[in-house]
Coordinates of C-alpha atoms in Angstrom, one line a residue:
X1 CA 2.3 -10.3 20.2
X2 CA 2.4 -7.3 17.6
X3 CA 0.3 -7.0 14.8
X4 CA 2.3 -8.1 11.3
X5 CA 1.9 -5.6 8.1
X6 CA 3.9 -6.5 5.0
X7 CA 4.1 -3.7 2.2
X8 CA 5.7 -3.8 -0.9
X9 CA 7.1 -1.4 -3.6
X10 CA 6.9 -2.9 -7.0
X11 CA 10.5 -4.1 -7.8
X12 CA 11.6 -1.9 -10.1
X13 CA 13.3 -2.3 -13.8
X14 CA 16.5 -2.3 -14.4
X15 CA 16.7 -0.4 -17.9
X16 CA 17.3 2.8 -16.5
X17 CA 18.2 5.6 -13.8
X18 CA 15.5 6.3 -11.3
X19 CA 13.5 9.0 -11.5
X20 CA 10.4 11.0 -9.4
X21 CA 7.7 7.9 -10.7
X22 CA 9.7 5.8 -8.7
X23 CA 10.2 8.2 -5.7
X24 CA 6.9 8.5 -5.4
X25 CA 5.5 5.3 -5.3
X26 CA 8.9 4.2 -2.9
X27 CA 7.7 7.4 -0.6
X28 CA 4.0 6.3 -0.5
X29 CA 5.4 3.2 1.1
X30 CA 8.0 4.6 3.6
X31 CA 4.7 6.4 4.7
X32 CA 2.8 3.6 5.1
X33 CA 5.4 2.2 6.9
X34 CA 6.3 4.3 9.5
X35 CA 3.1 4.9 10.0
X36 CA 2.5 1.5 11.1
X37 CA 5.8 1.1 12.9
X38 CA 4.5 3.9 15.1
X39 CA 1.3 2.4 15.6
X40 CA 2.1 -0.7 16.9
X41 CA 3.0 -3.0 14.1
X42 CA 6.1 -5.5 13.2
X43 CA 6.6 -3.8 9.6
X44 CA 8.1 -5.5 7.0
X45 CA 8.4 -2.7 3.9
X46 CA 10.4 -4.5 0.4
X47 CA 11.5 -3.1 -2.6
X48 CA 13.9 -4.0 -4.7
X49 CA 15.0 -4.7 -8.3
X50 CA 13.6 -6.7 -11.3
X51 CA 16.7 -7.9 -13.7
X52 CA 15.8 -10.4 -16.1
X53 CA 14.5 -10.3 -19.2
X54 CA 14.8 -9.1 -23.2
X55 CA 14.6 -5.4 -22.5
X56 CA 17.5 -5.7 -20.2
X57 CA 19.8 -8.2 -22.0
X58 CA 19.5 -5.8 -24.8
X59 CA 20.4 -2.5 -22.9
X60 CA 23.4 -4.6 -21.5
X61 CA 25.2 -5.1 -24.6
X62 CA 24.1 -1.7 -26.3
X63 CA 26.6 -0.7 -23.1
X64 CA 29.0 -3.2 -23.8
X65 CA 28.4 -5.2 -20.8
X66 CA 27.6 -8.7 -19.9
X67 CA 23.7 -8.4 -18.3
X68 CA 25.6 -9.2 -14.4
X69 CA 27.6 -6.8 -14.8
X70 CA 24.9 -4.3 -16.2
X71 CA 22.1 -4.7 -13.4
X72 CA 24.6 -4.7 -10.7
X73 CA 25.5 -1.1 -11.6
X74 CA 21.7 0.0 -12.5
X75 CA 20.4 -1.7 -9.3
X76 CA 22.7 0.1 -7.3
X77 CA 21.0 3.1 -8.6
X78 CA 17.6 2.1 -7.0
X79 CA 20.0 1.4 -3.9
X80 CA 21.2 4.5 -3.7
X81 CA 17.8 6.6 -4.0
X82 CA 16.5 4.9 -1.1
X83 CA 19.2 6.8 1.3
X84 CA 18.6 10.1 -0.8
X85 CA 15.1 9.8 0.0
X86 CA 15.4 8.5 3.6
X87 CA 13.5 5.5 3.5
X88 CA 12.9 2.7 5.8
X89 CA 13.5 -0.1 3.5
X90 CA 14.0 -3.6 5.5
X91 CA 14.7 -5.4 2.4
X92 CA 16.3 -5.0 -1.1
X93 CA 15.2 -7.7 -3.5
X94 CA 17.0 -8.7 -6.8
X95 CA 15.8 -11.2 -8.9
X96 CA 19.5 -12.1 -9.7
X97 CA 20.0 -13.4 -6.5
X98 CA 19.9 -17.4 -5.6
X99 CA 17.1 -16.7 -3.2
X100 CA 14.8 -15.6 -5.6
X101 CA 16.1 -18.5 -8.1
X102 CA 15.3 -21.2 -5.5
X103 CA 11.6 -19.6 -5.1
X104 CA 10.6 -18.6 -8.4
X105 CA 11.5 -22.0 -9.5
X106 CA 10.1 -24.2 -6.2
X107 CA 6.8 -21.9 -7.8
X108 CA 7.1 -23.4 -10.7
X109 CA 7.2 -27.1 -10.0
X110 CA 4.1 -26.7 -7.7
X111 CA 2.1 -25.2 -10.7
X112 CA 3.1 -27.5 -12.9
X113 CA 3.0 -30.8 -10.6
X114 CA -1.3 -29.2 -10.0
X115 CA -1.6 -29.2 -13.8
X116 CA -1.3 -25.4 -14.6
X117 CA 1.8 -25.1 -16.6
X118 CA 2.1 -27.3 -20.2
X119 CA 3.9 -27.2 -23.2
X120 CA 2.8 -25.6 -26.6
X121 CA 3.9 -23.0 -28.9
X122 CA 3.6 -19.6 -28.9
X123 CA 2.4 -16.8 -32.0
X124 CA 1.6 -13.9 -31.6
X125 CA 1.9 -9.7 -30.5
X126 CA 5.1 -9.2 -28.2
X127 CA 6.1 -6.0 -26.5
X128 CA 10.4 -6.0 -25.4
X129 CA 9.8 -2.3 -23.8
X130 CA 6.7 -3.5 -21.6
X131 CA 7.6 -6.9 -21.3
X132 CA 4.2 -8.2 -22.2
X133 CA 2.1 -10.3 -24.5
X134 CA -1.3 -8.7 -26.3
X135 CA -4.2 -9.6 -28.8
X136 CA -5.0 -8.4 -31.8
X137 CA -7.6 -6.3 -30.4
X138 CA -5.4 -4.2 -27.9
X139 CA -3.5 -3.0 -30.5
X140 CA -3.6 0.2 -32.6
X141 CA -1.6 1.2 -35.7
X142 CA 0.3 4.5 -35.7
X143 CA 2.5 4.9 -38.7
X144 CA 1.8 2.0 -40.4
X145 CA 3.6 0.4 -37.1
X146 CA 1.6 -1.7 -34.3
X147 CA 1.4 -0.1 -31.0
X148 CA 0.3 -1.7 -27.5
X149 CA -2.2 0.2 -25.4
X150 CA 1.1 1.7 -23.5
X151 CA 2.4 3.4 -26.7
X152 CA 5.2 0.7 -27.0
X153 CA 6.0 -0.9 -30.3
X154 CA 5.5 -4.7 -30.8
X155 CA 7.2 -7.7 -32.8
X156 CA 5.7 -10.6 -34.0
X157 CA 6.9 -13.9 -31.9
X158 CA 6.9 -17.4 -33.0
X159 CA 8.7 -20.0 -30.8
X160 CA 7.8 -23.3 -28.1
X161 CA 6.8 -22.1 -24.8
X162 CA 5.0 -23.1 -22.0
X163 CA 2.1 -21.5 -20.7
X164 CA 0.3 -21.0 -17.8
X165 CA -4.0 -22.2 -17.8
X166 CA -5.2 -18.5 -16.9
X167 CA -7.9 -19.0 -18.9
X168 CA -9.2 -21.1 -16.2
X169 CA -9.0 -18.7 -13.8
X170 CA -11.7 -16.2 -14.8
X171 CA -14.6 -17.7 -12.7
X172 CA -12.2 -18.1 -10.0
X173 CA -11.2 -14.4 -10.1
X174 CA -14.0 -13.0 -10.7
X175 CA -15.2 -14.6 -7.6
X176 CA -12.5 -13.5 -5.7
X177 CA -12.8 -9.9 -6.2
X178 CA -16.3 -10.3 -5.6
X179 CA -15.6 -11.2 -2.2
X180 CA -12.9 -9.0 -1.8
X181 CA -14.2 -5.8 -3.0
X182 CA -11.3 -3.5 -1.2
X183 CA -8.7 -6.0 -3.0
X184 CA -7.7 -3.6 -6.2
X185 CA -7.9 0.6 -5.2
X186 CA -8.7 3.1 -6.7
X187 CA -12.3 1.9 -7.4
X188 CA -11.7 3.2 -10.9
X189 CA -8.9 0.2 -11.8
X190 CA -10.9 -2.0 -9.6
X191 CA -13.4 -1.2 -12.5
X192 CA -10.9 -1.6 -15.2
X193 CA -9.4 -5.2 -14.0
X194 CA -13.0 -6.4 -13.8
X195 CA -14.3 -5.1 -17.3
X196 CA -10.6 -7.0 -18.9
X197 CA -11.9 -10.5 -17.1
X198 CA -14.8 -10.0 -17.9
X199 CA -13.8 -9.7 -21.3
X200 CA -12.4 -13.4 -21.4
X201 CA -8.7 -14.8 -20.7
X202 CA -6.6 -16.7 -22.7
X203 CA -3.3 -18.8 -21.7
X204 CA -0.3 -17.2 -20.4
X205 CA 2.6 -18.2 -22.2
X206 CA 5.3 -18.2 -19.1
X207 CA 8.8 -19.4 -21.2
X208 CA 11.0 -17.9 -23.4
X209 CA 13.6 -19.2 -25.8
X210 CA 15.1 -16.7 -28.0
X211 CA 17.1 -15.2 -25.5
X212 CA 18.8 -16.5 -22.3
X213 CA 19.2 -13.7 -19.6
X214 CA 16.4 -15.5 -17.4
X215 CA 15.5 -18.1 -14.6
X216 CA 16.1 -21.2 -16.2
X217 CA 12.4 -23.8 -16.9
X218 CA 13.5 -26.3 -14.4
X219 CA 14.2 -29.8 -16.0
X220 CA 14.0 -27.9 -19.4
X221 CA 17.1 -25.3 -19.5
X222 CA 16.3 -24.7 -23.3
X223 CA 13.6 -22.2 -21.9
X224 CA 13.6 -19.5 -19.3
X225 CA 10.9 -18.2 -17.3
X226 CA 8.4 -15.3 -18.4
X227 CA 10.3 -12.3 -16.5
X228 CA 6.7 -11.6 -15.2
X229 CA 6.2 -14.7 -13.5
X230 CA 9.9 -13.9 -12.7
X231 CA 9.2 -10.7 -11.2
X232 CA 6.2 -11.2 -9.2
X233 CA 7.6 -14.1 -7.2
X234 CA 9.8 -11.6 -5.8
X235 CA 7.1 -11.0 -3.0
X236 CA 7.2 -14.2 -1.5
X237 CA 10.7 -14.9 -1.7
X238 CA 11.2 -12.2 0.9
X239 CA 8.8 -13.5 3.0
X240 CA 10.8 -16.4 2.9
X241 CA 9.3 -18.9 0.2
X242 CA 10.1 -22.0 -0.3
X243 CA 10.0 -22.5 3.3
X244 CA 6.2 -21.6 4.1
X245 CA 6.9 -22.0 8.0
X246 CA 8.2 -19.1 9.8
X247 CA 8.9 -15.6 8.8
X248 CA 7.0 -16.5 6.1
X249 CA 3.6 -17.5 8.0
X250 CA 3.8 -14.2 10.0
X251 CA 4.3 -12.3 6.4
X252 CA 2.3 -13.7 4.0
X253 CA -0.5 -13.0 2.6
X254 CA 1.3 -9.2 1.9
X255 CA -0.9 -7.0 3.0
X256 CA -0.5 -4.1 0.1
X257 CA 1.5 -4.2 -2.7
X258 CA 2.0 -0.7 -4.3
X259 CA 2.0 0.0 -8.2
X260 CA 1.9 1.9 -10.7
X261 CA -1.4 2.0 -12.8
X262 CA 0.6 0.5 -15.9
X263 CA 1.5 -2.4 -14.2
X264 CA -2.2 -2.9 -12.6
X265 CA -2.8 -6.1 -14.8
X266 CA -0.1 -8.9 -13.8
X267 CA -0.3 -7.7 -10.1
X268 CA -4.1 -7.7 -10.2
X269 CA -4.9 -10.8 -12.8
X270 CA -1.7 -12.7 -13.3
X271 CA -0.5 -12.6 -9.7
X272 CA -3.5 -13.7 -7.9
X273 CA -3.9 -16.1 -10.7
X274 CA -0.6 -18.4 -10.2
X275 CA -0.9 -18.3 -6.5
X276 CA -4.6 -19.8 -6.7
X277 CA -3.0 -22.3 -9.2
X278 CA -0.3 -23.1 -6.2
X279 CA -2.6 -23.4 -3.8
X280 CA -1.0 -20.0 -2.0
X281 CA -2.8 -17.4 -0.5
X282 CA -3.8 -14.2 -2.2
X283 CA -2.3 -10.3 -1.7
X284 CA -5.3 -8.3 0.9
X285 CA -5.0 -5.2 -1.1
X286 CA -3.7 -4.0 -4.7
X287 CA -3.4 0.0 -5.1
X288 CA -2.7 1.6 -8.7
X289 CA -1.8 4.9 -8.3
X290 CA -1.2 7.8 -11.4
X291 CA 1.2 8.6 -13.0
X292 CA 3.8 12.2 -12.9
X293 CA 3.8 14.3 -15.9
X294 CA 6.5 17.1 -15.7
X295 CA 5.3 20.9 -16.0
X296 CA 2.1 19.7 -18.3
X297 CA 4.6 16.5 -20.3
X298 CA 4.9 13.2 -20.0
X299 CA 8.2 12.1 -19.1
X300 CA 10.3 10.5 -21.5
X301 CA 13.9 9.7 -22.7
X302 CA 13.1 11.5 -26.2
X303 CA 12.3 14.5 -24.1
X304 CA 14.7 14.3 -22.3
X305 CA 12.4 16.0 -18.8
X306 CA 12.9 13.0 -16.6
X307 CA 13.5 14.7 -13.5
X308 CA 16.2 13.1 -11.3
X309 CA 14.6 12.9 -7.1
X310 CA 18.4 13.6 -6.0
X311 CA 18.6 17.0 -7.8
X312 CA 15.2 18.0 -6.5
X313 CA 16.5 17.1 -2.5
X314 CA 19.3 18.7 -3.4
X315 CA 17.4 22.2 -4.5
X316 CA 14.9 22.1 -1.7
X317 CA 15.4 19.6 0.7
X318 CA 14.4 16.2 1.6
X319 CA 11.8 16.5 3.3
X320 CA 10.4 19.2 1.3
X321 CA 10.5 16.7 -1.2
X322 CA 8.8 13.7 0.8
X323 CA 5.9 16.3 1.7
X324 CA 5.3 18.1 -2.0
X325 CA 5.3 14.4 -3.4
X326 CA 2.4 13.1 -0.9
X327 CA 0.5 16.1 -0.6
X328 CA -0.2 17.8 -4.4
X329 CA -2.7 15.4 -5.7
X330 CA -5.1 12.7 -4.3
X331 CA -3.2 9.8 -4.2
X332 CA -4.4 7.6 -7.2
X333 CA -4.9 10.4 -9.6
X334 CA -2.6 11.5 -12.2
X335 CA -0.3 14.7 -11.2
X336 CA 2.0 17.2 -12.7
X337 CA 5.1 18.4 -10.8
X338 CA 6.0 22.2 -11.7
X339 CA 8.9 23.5 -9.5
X340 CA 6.3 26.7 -9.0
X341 CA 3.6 24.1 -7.2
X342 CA 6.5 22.7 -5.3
X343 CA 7.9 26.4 -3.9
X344 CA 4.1 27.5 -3.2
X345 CA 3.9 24.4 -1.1
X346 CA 6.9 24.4 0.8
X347 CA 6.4 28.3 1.9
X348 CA 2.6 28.4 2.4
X349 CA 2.1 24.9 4.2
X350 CA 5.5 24.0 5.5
X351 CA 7.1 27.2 6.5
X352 CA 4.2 30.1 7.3
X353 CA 1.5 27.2 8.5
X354 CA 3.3 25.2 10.2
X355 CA 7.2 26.7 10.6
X356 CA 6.0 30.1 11.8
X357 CA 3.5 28.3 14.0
X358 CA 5.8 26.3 15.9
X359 CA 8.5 28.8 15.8
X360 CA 6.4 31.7 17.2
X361 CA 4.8 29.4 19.6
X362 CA 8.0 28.3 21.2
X363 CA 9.9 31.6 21.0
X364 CA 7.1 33.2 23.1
X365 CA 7.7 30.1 25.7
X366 CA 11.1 30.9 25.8
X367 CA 10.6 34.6 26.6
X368 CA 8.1 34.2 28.8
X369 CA 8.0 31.0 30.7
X370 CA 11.5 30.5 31.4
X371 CA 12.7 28.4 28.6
X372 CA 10.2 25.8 29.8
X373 CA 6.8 23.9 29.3
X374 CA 4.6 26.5 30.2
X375 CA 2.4 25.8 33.7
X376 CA -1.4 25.7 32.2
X377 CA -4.4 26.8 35.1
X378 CA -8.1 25.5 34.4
X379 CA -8.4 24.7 30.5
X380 CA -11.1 27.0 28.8
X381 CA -14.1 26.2 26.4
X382 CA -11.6 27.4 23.3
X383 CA -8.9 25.4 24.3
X384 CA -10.6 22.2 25.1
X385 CA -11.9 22.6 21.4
X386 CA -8.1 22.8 20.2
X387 CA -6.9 20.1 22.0
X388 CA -10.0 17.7 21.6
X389 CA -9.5 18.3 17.9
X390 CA -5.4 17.2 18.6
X391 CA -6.6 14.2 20.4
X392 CA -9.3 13.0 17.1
X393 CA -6.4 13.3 15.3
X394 CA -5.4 9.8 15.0
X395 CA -8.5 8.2 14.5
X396 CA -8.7 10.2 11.1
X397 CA -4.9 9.1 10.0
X398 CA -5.5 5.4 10.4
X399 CA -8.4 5.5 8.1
X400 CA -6.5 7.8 6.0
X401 CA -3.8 5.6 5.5
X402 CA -5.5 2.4 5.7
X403 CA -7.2 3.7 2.2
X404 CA -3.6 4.9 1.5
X405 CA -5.6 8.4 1.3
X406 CA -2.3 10.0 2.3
X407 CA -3.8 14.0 1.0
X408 CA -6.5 13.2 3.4
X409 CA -4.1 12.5 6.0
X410 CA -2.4 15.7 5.6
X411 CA -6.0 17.8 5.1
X412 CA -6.5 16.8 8.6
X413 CA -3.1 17.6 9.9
X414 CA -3.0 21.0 8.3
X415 CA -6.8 21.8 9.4
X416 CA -5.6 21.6 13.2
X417 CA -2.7 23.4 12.3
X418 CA -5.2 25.9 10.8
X419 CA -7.0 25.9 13.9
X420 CA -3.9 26.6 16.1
X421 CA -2.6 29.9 13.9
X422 CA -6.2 30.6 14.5
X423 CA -6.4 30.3 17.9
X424 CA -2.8 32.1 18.6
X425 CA -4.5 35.4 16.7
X426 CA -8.0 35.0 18.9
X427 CA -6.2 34.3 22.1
X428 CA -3.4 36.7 21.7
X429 CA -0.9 35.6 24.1
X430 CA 1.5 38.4 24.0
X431 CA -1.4 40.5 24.8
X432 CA -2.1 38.2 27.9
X433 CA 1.6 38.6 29.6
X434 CA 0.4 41.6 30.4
X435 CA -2.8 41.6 31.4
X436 CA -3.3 37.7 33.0
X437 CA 0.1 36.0 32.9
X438 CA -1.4 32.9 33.8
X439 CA -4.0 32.6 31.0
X440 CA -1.1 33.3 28.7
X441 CA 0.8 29.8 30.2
X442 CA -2.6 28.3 29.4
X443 CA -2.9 28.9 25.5
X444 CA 1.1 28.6 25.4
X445 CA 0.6 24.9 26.7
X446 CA -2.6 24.6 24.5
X447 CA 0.0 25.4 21.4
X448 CA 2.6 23.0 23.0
X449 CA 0.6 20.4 23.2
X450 CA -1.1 20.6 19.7
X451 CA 2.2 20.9 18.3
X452 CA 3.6 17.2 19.8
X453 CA 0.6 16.3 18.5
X454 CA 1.3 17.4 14.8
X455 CA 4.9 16.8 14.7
X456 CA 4.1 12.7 16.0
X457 CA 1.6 12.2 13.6
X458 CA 3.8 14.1 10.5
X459 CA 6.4 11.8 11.2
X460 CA 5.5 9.3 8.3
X461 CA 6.1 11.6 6.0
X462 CA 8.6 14.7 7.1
X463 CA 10.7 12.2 9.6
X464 CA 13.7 14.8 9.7
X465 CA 11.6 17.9 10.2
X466 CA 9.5 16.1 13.1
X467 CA 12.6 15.1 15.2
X468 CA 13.9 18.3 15.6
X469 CA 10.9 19.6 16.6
X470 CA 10.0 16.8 18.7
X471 CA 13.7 18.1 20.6
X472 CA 12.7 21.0 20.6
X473 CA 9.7 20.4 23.2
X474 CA 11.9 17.8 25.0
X475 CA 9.8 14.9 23.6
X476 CA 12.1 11.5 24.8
X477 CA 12.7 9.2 21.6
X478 CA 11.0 6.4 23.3
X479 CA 8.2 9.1 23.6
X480 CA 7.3 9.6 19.9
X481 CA 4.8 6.2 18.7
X482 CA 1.1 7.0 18.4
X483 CA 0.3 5.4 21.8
X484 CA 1.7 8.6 23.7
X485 CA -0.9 10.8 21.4
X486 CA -3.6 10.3 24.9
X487 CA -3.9 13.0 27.5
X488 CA -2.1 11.1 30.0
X489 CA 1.2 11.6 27.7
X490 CA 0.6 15.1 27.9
X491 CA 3.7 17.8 28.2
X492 CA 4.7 17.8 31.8
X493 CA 4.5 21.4 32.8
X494 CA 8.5 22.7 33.8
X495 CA 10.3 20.7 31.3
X496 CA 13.0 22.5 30.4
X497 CA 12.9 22.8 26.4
X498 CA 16.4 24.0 24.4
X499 CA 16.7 27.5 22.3
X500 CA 14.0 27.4 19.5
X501 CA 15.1 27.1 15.8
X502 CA 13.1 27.3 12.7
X503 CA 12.6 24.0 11.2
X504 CA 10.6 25.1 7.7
X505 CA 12.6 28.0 6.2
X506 CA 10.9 29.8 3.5
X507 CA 12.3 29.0 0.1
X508 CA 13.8 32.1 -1.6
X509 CA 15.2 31.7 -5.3
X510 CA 18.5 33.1 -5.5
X511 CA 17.4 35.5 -7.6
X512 CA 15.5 36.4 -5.2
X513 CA 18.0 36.7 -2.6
X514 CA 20.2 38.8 -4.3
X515 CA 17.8 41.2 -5.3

């Protein structure tokens, strides 16, 4: 039986178009799983789209729609980015849909029939643009106005509600992460979540009742639910909640669930919180990563500098794209994106590392071995070294992306393919057809080989790029998972392989071009 591994994007809000935040954190996912598809596992990857709530019922009729109407055309959106970007999505979530409904409410009667949910009334600090309740002491005053710690302005709120005894949960949660060190990543929001529970929890208020675009309080339709407790429930509706037989028992617990750093607090606290409260079991792994400014600014609609994913596949290319986003920064660190960081990447990495590598590599087979896999005699000290470093390869990418370290993932890649250009200029093929043909069809299949092995393992992340060069060395499709990166899946020597193409051009501004 395969292993299970469940991944999840954050379901994503409604109130506007997507743009390269959201890319990001849906690419860091498609990553994750295809890497794990190709190592062996029965992946399950969900994202989807969160569409209750204040913020959205009041962007609906600022368009003149009813809210249905309004997230059906937004979700699309989120829809639609996930074929731009090439992802392997094998669910799309929306909290509109009766599914979701059925679960978020079967959550509710089972925390309220253990004695976690009760009725009271609610005063206090309200944010519509995060969706979220604060204290006193979280807030700042700019402008004579109160802010909450994300910048966002908040309202006063009096009305009934019920809430949700998190203030219970402290011990509980502190104990759990105690036990579960690896549970929230990067260690600096693990620090963060601990210091805010540490710092004493009050009750959740989870209803709502002066506005209506919600799920409904079951039994008590004069309230609707808290659109975090809304939202979060998403994740085990997909795995098939209610019903905890099943697809569910081979999902559940998830075994990541990907954010942003912003939203670190009701996946880290709240979250593990009401599923203690139902008796459910708890998510293996939280990871907040950073957030995208935009050549040195923050994005933002007053700005106007969100930067639309589509245009930039358009410009440069999708895969261009997947690789710039996963390789610029340390995943978990803030980054900026300048179109100048993205070109240097794309020609010094993509096209003259690893393009002119493969392509020079395989147009010297073609000249010089007949078109096919090149015949290697008695491997040297040199090329053992290459190849043994091709062969360790794997060992460093499932640690890589098991700690979703997905720039150390890529350091590793791109130090073999260092080692390869390397090796071409020491061994100096072209210099070898003369002078010992045969040692030549040795380093050619040294480069062969330690290409496959690249192009598998880059997969996750440039899946476009990889197949066509995985054609070009005559790789089968049923030959490309990780457990053909061994030597006894080595390139069989006479394989015919097809005319070489490049796969990485450079990037040349058109400008440029014309000049």
């Amino acid at each position: 039986m395969s292993r299970s591994y469940y991944v999840t994007t954050p379901i994503y809000y409604v109130n506007d178009k997507p743009h390269i935040g959201h890319a990001y954190t849906t690419l860091a996912c498609d990553a994750l799983a295809r890497f794990k598809r190709l190592d062996g596992y029965d992946v399950m990857f969900l994202t989807g789209t969160d569409e209750h709530g204040q913020k959205v019922e009041a962007a609906a009729d600022a368009a003149g729609v009813d809210p249905q109407s309004f997230t059906d055309r937004v979700s699309q959106n989120f829809r639609d980015l996930i074929g731009v970007m090439n992802c392997s999505t094998d669910d799309f979530i929306r909290t509109t849909e009766p599914r979701h409904v059925t679960a978020v409410q079967a959550l509710w009667r089972r925390l309220k029939e253990k004695g976690h949910i009760y009725l009271g009334s609610y005063a206090g600090w309200y944010s519509v643009r995060d969706e979220a309740f604060y204290v006193e002491t979280e807030l700042t005053t700019v402008n004579g106005e109160k802010r909450a710690p994300s910048g966002a302005p908040v309202e006063w709120v009096e009305e009934p509600s019920y809430f949700f005894d998190l203030s219970k949960w402290q011990e509980p949660l502190l104990a759990f992460y105690e036990a579960n060190p690896d549970f929230i990543a990067p260690e600096s929001r693990r620090n963060e979540v601990l210091s805010f529970v540490r710092g004493g929890l009050r009750d959740l208020s989870v209803s709502r009742t002066s506005f209506k675009w919600g799920v409904p309080v079951p039994d008590d339709d004069a309230h609707i639910m808290y659109v975090w407790l809304d939202a979060l429930t998403n994740y085990i509706t997909a795995a098939g909640y209610p019903d905890t037989d099943g697809q569910y028992s081979k999902r559940w617990p998830a075994d990541l669930h990907m954010v942003g750093k912003d939203i670190l607090r009701f996946h880290a606290v709240y979250w593990p919180a009401f599923l203690m409260g139902a008796g459910l079991e708890v998510p293996k792994r939280v990871f907040a990563h950073g957030w995208w400014t935009v050549e040195g600014q923050k994005m933002s609609k007053s700005l106007g500098n969100a930067i639309d994913p589509a245009a930039l596949v358009d410009t440069y290319g999708l895969d261009q794209f997947r690789y710039f986003m996963l390789r610029e920064l340390p995943f978990g660190n803030d980054g900026d994106f300048s179109h100048r960081a993205m070109i240097n990447r794309m020609n010094s990495e993509l096209a003259n590392d690893l393009g002119n590598l493969s392509q020079r590599v395989l147009s010297m087979v073609a000249k010089n071995c007949a078109g096919a896999v090149p015949q290697p005699g008695a491997f040297a000290a040199a090329d053992e070294a290459l190849l043994g470093a091709a062969d360790a390869l794997l060992e460093s990418q499932r640690a890589a992306y098991d700690t979703q370290a997905f720039h150390k993932a890529l350091d590793a890649i791109f130090d073999v393919v260092g080692r390869a250009n390397r090796y071409v200029d020491e061994q100096a093929p072209w210099t070898l057809r003369k002078t010992d043909p045969a040692r030549m069809a040795t380093v050619l299949y040294t480069l062969v080989e330690t290409i496959r092995h690249v192009a598998i393992l880059l997969q996750p992340i440039v899946p476009g790029s990889c197949e066509r060069m995985l054609d070009q060395l005559a790789v089968p499709a049923d030959a490309r998972d990780f457990d053909r990166l061994t030597p006894d899946y080595r390139l069989v020597p006479g394989t015919p392989l097809p005319k070489p193409e490049g796969v990485f051009p450079r990037w040349v501004a058109e400008e440029e071009a014309g000049s």
